[in-house]
Tab-separated table of C-alpha atoms in Angstrom:
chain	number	residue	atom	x	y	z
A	1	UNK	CA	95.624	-5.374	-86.352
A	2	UNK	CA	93.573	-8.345	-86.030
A	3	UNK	CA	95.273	-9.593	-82.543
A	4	UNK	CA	94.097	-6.006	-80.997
A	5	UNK	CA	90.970	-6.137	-79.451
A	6	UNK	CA	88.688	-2.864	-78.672
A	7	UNK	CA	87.387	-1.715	-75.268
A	8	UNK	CA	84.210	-2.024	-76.558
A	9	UNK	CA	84.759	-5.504	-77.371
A	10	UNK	CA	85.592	-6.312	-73.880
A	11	UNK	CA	83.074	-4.237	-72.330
A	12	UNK	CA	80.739	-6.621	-74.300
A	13	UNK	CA	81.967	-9.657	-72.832
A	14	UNK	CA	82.381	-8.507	-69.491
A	15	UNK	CA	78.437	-7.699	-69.640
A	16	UNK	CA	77.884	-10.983	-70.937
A	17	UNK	CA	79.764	-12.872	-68.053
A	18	UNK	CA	78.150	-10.886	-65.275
A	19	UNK	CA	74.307	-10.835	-66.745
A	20	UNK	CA	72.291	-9.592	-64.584
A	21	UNK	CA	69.420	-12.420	-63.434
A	22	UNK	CA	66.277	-11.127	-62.276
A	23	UNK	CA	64.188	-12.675	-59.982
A	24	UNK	CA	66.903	-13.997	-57.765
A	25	UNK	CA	65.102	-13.696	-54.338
A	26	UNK	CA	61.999	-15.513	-55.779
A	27	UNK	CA	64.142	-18.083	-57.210
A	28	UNK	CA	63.966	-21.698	-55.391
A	29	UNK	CA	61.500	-20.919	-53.548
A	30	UNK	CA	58.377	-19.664	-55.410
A	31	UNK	CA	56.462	-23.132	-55.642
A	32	UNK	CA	53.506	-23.264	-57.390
A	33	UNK	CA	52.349	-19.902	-55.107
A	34	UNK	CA	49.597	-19.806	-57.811
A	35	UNK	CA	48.231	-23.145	-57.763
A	36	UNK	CA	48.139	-23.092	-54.244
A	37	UNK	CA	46.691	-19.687	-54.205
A	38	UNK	CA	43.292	-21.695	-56.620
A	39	UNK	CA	43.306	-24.218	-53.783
A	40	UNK	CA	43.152	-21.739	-50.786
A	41	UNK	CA	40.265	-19.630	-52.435
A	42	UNK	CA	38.444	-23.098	-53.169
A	43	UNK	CA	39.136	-23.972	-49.455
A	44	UNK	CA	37.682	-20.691	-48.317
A	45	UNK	CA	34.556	-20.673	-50.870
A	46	UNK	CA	33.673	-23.978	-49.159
A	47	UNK	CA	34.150	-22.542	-45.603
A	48	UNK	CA	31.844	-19.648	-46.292
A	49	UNK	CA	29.302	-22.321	-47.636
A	50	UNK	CA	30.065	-23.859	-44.100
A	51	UNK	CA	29.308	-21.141	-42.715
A	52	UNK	CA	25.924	-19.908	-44.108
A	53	UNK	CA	24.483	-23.761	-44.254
A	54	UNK	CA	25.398	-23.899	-40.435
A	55	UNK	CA	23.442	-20.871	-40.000
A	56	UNK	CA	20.417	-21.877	-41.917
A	57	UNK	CA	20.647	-25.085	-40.099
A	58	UNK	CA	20.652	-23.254	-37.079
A	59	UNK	CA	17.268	-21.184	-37.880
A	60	UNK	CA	15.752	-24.138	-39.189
A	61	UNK	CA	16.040	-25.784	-35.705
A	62	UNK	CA	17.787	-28.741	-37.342
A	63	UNK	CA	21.096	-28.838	-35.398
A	64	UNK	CA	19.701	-32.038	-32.883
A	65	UNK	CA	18.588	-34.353	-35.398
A	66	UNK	CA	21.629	-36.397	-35.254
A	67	UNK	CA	22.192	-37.331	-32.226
A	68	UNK	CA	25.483	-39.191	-32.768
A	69	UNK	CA	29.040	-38.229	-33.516
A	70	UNK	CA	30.173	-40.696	-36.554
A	71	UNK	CA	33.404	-39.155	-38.314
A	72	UNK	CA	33.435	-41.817	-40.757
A	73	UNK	CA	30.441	-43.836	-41.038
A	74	UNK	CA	27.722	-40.678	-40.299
A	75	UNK	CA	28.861	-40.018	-43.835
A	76	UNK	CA	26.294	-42.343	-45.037
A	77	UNK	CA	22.748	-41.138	-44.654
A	78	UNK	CA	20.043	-43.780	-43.752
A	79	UNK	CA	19.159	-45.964	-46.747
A	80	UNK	CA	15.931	-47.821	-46.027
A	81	UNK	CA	13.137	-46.895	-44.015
A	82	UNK	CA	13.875	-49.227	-41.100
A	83	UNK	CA	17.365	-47.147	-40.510
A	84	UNK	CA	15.244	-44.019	-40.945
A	85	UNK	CA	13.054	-44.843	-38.093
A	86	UNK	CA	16.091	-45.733	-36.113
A	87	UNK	CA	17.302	-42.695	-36.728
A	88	UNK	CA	14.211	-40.975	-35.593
A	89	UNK	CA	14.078	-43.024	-32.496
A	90	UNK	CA	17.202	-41.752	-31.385
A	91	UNK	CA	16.257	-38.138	-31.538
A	92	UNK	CA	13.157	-38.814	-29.836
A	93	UNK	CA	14.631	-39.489	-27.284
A	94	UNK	CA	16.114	-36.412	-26.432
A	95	UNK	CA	14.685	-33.278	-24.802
A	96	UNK	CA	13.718	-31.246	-28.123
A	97	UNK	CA	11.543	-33.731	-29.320
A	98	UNK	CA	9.863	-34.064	-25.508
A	99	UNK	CA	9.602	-30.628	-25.468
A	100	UNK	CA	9.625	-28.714	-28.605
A	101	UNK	CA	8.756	-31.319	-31.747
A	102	UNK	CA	6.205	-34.360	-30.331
A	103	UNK	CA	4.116	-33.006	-33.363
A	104	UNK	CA	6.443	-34.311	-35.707
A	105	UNK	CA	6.137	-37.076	-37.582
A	106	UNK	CA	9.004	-39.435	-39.901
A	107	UNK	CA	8.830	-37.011	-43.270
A	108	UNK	CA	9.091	-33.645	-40.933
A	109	UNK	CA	12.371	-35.590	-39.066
A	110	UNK	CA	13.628	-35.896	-42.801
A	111	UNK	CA	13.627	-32.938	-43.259
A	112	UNK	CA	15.742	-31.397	-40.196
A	113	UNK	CA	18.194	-34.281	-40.950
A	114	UNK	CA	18.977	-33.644	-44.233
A	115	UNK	CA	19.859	-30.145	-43.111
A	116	UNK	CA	22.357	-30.920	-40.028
A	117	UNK	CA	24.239	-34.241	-42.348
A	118	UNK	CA	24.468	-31.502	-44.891
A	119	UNK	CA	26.129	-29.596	-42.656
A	120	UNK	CA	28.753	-32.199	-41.431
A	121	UNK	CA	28.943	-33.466	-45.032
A	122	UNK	CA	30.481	-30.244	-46.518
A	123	UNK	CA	32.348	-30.389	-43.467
A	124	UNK	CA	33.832	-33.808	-44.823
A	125	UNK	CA	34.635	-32.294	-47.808
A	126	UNK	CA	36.337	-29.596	-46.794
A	127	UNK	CA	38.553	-32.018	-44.890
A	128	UNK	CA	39.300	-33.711	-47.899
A	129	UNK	CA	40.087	-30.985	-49.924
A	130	UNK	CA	42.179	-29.889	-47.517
A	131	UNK	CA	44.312	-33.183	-47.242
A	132	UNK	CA	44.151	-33.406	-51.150
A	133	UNK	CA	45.426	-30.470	-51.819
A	134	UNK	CA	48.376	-30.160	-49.325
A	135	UNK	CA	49.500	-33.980	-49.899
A	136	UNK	CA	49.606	-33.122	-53.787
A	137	UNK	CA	51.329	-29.934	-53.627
A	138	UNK	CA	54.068	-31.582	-50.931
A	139	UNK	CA	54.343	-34.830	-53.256
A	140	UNK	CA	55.285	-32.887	-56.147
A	141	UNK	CA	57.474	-30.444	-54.006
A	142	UNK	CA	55.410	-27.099	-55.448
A	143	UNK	CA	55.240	-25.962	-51.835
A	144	UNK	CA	56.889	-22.830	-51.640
A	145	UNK	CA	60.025	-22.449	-48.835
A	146	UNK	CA	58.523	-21.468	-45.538
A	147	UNK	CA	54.911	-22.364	-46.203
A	148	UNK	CA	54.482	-26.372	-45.851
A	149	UNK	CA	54.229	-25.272	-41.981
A	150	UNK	CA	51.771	-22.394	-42.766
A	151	UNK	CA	49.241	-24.603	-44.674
A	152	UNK	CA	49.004	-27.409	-42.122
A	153	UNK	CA	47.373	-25.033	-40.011
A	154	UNK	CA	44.207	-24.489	-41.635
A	155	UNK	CA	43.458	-28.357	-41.650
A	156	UNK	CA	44.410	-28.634	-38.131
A	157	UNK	CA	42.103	-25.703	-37.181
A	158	UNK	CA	39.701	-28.129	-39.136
A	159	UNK	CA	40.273	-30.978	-37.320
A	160	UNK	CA	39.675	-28.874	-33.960
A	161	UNK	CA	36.568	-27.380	-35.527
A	162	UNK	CA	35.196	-30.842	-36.005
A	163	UNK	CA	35.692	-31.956	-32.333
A	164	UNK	CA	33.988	-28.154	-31.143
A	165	UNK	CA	31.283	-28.800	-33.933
A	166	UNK	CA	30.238	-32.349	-31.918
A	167	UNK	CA	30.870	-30.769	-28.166
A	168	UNK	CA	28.277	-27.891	-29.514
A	169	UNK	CA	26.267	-30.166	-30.214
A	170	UNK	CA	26.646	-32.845	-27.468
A	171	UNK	CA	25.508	-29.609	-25.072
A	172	UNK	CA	21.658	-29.618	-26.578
A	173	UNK	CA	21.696	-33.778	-27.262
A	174	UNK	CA	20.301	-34.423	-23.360
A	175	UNK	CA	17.547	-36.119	-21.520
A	176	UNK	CA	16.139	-34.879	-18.721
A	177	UNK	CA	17.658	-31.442	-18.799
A	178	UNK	CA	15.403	-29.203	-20.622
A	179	UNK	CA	17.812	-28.251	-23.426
A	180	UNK	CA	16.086	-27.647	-26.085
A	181	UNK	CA	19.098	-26.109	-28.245
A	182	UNK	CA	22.695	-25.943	-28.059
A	183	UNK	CA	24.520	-24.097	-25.533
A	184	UNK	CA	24.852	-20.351	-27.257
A	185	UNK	CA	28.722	-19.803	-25.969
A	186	UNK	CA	29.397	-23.175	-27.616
A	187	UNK	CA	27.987	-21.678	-30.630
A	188	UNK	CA	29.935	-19.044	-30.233
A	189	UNK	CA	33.303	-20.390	-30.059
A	190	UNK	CA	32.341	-22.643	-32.909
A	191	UNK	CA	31.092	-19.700	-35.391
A	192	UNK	CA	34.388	-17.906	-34.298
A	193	UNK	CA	36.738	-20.781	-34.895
A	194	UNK	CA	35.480	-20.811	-37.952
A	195	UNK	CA	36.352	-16.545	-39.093
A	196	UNK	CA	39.500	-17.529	-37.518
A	197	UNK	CA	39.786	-20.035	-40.269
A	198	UNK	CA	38.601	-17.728	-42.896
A	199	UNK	CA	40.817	-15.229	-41.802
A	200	UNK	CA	43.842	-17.481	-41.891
A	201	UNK	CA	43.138	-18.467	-45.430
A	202	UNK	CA	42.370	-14.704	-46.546
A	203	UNK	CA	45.548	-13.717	-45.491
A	204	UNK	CA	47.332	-16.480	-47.041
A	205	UNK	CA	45.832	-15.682	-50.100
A	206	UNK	CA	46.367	-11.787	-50.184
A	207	UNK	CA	50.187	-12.852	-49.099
A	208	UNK	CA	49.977	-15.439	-52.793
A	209	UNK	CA	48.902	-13.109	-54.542
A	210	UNK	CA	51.967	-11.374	-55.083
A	211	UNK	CA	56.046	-12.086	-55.076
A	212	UNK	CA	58.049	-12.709	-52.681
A	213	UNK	CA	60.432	-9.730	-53.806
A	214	UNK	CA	57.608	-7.602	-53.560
A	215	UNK	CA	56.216	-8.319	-50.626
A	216	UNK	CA	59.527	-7.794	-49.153
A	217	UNK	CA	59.946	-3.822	-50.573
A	218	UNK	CA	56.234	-3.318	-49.502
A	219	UNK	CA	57.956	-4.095	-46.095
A	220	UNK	CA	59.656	-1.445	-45.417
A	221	UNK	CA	56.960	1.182	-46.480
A	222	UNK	CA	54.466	-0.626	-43.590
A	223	UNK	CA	52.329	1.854	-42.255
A	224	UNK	CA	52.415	0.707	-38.592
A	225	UNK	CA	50.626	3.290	-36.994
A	226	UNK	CA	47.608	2.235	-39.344
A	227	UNK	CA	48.247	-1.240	-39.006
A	228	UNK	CA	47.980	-0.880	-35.055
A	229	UNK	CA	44.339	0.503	-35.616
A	230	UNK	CA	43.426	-1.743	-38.441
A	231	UNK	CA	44.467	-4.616	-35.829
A	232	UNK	CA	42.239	-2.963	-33.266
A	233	UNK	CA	39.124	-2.976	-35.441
A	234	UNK	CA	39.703	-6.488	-36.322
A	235	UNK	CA	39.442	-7.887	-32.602
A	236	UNK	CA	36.699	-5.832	-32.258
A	237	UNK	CA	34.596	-6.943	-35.394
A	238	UNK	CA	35.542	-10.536	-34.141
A	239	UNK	CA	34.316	-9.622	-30.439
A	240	UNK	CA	30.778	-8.211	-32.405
A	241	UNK	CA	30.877	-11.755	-34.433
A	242	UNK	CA	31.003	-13.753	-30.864
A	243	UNK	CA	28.358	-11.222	-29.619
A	244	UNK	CA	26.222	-12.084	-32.816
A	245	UNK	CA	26.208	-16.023	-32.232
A	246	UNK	CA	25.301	-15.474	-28.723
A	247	UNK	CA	22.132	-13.659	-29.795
A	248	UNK	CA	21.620	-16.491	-32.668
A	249	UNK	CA	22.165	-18.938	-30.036
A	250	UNK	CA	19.104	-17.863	-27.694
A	251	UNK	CA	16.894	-16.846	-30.508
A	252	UNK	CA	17.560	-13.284	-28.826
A	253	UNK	CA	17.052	-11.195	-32.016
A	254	UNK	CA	13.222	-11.887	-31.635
A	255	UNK	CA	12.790	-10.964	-28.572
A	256	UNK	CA	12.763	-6.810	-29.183
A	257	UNK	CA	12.037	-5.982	-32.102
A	258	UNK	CA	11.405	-2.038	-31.607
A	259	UNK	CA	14.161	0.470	-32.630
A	260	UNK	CA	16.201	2.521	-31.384
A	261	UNK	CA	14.676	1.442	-27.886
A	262	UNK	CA	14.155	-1.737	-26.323
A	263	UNK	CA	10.740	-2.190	-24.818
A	264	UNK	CA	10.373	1.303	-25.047
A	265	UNK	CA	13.483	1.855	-22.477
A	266	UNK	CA	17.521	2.330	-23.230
A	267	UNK	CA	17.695	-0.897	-21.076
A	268	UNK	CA	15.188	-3.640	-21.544
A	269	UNK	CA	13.081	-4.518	-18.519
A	270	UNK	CA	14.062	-7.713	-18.142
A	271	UNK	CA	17.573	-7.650	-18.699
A	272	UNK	CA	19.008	-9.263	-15.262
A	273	UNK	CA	16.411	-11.234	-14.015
A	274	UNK	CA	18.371	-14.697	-14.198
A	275	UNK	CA	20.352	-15.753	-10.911
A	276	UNK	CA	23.519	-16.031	-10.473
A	277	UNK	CA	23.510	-12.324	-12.069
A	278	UNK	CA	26.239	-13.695	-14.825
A	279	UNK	CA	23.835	-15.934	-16.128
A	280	UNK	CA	22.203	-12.752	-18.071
A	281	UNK	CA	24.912	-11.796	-20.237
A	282	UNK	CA	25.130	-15.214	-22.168
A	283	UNK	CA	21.214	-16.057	-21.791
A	284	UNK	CA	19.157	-13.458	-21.033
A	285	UNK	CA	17.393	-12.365	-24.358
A	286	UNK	CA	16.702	-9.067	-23.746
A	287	UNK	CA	20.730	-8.222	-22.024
A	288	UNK	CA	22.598	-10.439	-24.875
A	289	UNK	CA	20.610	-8.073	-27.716
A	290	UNK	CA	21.284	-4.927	-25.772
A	291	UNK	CA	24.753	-5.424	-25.755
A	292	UNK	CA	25.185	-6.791	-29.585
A	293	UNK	CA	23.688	-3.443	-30.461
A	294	UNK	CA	25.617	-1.566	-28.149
A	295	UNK	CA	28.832	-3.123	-29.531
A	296	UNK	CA	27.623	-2.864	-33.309
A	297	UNK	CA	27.455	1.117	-32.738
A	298	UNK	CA	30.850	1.279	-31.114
A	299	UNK	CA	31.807	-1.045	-33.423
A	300	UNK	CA	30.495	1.219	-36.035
A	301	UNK	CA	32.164	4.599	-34.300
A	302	UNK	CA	35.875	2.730	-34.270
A	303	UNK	CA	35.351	2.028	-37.756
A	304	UNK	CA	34.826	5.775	-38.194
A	305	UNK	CA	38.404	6.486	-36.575
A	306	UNK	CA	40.308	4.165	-38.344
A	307	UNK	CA	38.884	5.256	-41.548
A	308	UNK	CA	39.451	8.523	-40.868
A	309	UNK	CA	43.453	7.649	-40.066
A	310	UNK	CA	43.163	5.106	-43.527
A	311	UNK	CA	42.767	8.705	-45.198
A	312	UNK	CA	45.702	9.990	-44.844
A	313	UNK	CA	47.661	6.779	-46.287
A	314	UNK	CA	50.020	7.838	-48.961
A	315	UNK	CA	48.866	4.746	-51.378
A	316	UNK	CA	45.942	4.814	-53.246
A	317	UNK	CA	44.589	1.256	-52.668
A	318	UNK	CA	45.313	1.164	-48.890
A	319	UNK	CA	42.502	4.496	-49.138
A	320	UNK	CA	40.102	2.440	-50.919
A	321	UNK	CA	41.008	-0.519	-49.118
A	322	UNK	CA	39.275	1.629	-45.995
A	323	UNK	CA	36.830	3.612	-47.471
A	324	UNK	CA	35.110	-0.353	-48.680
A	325	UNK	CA	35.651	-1.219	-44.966
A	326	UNK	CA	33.510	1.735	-43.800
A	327	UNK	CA	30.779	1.192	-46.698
A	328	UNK	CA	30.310	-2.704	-45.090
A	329	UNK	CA	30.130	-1.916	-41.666
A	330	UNK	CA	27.424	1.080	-41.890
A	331	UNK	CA	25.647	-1.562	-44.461
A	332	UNK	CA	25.732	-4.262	-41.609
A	333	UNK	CA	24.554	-1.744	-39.272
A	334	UNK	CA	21.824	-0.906	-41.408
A	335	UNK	CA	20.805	-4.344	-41.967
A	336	UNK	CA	21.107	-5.812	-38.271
A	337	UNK	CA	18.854	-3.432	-37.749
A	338	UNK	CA	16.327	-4.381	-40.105
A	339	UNK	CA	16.813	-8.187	-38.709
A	340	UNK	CA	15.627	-6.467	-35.567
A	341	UNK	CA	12.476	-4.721	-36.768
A	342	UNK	CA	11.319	-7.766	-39.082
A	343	UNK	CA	12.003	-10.102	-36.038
A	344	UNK	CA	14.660	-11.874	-37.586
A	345	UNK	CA	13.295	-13.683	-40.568
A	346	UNK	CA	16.096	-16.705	-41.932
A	347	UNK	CA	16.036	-14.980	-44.907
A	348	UNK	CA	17.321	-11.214	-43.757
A	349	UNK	CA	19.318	-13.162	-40.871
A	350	UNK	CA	21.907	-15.386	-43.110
A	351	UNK	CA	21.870	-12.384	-45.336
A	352	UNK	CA	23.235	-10.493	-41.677
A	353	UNK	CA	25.472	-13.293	-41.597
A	354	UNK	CA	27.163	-13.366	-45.161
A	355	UNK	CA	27.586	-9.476	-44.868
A	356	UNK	CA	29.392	-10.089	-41.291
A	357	UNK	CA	32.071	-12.407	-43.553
A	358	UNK	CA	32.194	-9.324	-46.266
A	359	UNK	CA	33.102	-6.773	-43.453
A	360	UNK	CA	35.570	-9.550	-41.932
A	361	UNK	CA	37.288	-9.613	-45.106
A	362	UNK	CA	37.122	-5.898	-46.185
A	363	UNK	CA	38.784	-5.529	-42.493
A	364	UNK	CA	41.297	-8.164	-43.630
A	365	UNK	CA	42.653	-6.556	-47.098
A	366	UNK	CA	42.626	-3.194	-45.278
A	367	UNK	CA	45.014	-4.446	-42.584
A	368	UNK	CA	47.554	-6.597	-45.534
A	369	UNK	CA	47.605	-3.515	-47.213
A	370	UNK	CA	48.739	-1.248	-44.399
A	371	UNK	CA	51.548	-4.422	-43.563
A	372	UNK	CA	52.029	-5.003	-47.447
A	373	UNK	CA	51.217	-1.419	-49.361
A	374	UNK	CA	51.069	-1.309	-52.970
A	375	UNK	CA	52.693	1.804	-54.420
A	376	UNK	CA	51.522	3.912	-56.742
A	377	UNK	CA	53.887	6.414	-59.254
A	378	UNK	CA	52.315	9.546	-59.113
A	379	UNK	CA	51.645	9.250	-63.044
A	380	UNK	CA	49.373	6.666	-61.779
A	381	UNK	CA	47.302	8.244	-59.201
């Protein structure tokens, strides 16, 4: 009796030979996805600091009071008083001082420097965060398989950003020319390089945030059709975004401040009056605000559409994902229009500014979810 064995018996060891291990597809290749996941969101904290101390530097008119480009050693302010009049000598110098700021004496330089090597400062230290951050992670080997690639490109869209930050800058540093600010569609390509950047890290953070395995079943269910439109309304909110730093750029936002009218007309008065004709649609006050509100209210009517289509999603949070995309962009409209009718005071135009990176980012989750949706049992809905 005791050399016969049951089938139970063997159907036990069978099961214990051929155990089932989860988490397979994850396995060798998961990396610290959470670690790096803190260091992205710290990385894109800091760039949305970037973002809102540019634009207060910007309204504060301190943007030319550093006339040099010093990678390294600009990262040292002036120390005595002899390098601060130095310093000051330099920018007078230029054509803002000549013609804008003669009235201005050492302490009010001060204070438009410590603004602008602010600015460049946090932009040092996003650098270095950057470069931290990835060397550490690729030292230890915690960079998950397929990503060491996909997180050198945020610090070389830093790098670029750093050269665009100085040739924005270089185009309002003259003598002789009457430029009195930057050029606006260098401002522009320099506040859009930097959503790109934000929207690189946002979606390497939604993609983080959750398992490989999973990501790859939410796959399949990808609602393209949605994603398509989602897409759409994401060029377009970046178009609005460039539109928005050209009007920064010119001061343009001040120059109607009557709603829903401009001057009193659909078209402002004075919309094409600079020659050559194209001139007027990057610095023509009156023609660069008409056509940021004209975009913001087609802006505002796509938005409508796709949240309309984000409706009929079959998952719950995809639904919700939209429905918080259509809350920020009617809340933008509302307040760009305010901006308008108070003439844009800095304080109601950075808060325009942080709510354009809200509605960039509601746009964002909106379009992972349709690529990535999360299902829901019906038990749970």
């Amino acid at each position: 009796m005791s050399g016969k064995r049951s089938i139970f018996e063997e159907v036990s060891d069978d099961s214990k030979q051929e155990a089932v291990q989860p988490g397979m597809i994850d396995r060798g290749r998961g990396g610290a996805r959470g670690g790096i996941r803190a260091w992205l969101m710290v990385l894109f904290a800091l760039v949305v600091a970037m973002i809102v101390v540019g634009g207060l530097t910007r309204l504060t008119d301190s943007g030319l009071s550093i006339t040099e480009w010093r990678p390294v050693t600009g990262a040292i302010p002036p120390m005595s008083e002899v390098e601060w009049q130095a310093e000051f000598d330099k920018y007078k110098q230029i054509d803002q001082w000549r013609i804008q700021n003669q009235w201005m004496e050492l302490p009010d330089f001060k204070e438009i420097y410590w603004w602008e090597w602010g600015h460049r400062q946090l932009g040092r230290v996003v650098g270095l965060v950057w470069a931290v951050g990835f060397l550490g992670f690729l030292v230890l080997r915690k960079i998950p398989t397929g990503w060491t690639g996909r997180l050198i490109i945020p610090g070389a869209l830093g790098a670029v950003q750093g050269g665009v930050g100085w040739w924005m800058v270089a185009s309002g540093v003259t003598q002789g020319e009457g430029m009195i600010a930057v050029a606006s569609y260098r401002l522009a390509v320099h506040l859009g390089l930097a959503f790109v950047i934000l929207g690189v890290l946002g979606w390497y953070i939604f993609l983080l945030g959750r398992e490989e395995r999973e990501l790859m079943q939410a796959r399949r269910a990808k609602e393209a059709k949605l994603f398509s439109l989602s897409t759409g309304l994401m060029h377009f909110a970046f178009l609005q975004i460039l539109l928005g730093a050209l009007v920064a750029g010119i001061d343009a936002g001040r120059s109607y401040t009557d709603w829903p009218l401009m001057g009193g007309q659909v078209l402002p008065p004075d919309a094409t009056v600079l020659e050559p004709i194209w001139r007027n649609f990057f610095e023509s006050p009156g023609l660069v605000q008409w056509i940021h509100r004209v975009a913001g209210y087609l802006l505002l009517i796509f938005g409508i559409i796709v949240w309309r289509r984000g409706r009929s999603s079959a998952h719950p949070q995809t639904r919700f994902a939209f429905n918080a995309v259509l809350a920020g962009l009617s809340l933008q409209v509302v307040l760009g229009i305010i901006t308008v009718i108070y003439a844009a005071p800095w304080q109601i135009a950075i808060l325009h500014q942080l709510m354009a990176v809200l509605v960039w980012v509601l746009i964002l989750r909106a379009r992972f979810l349709c690529a990535y949706p999360i299902s829901t049992s019906v038990r749970g809905i």
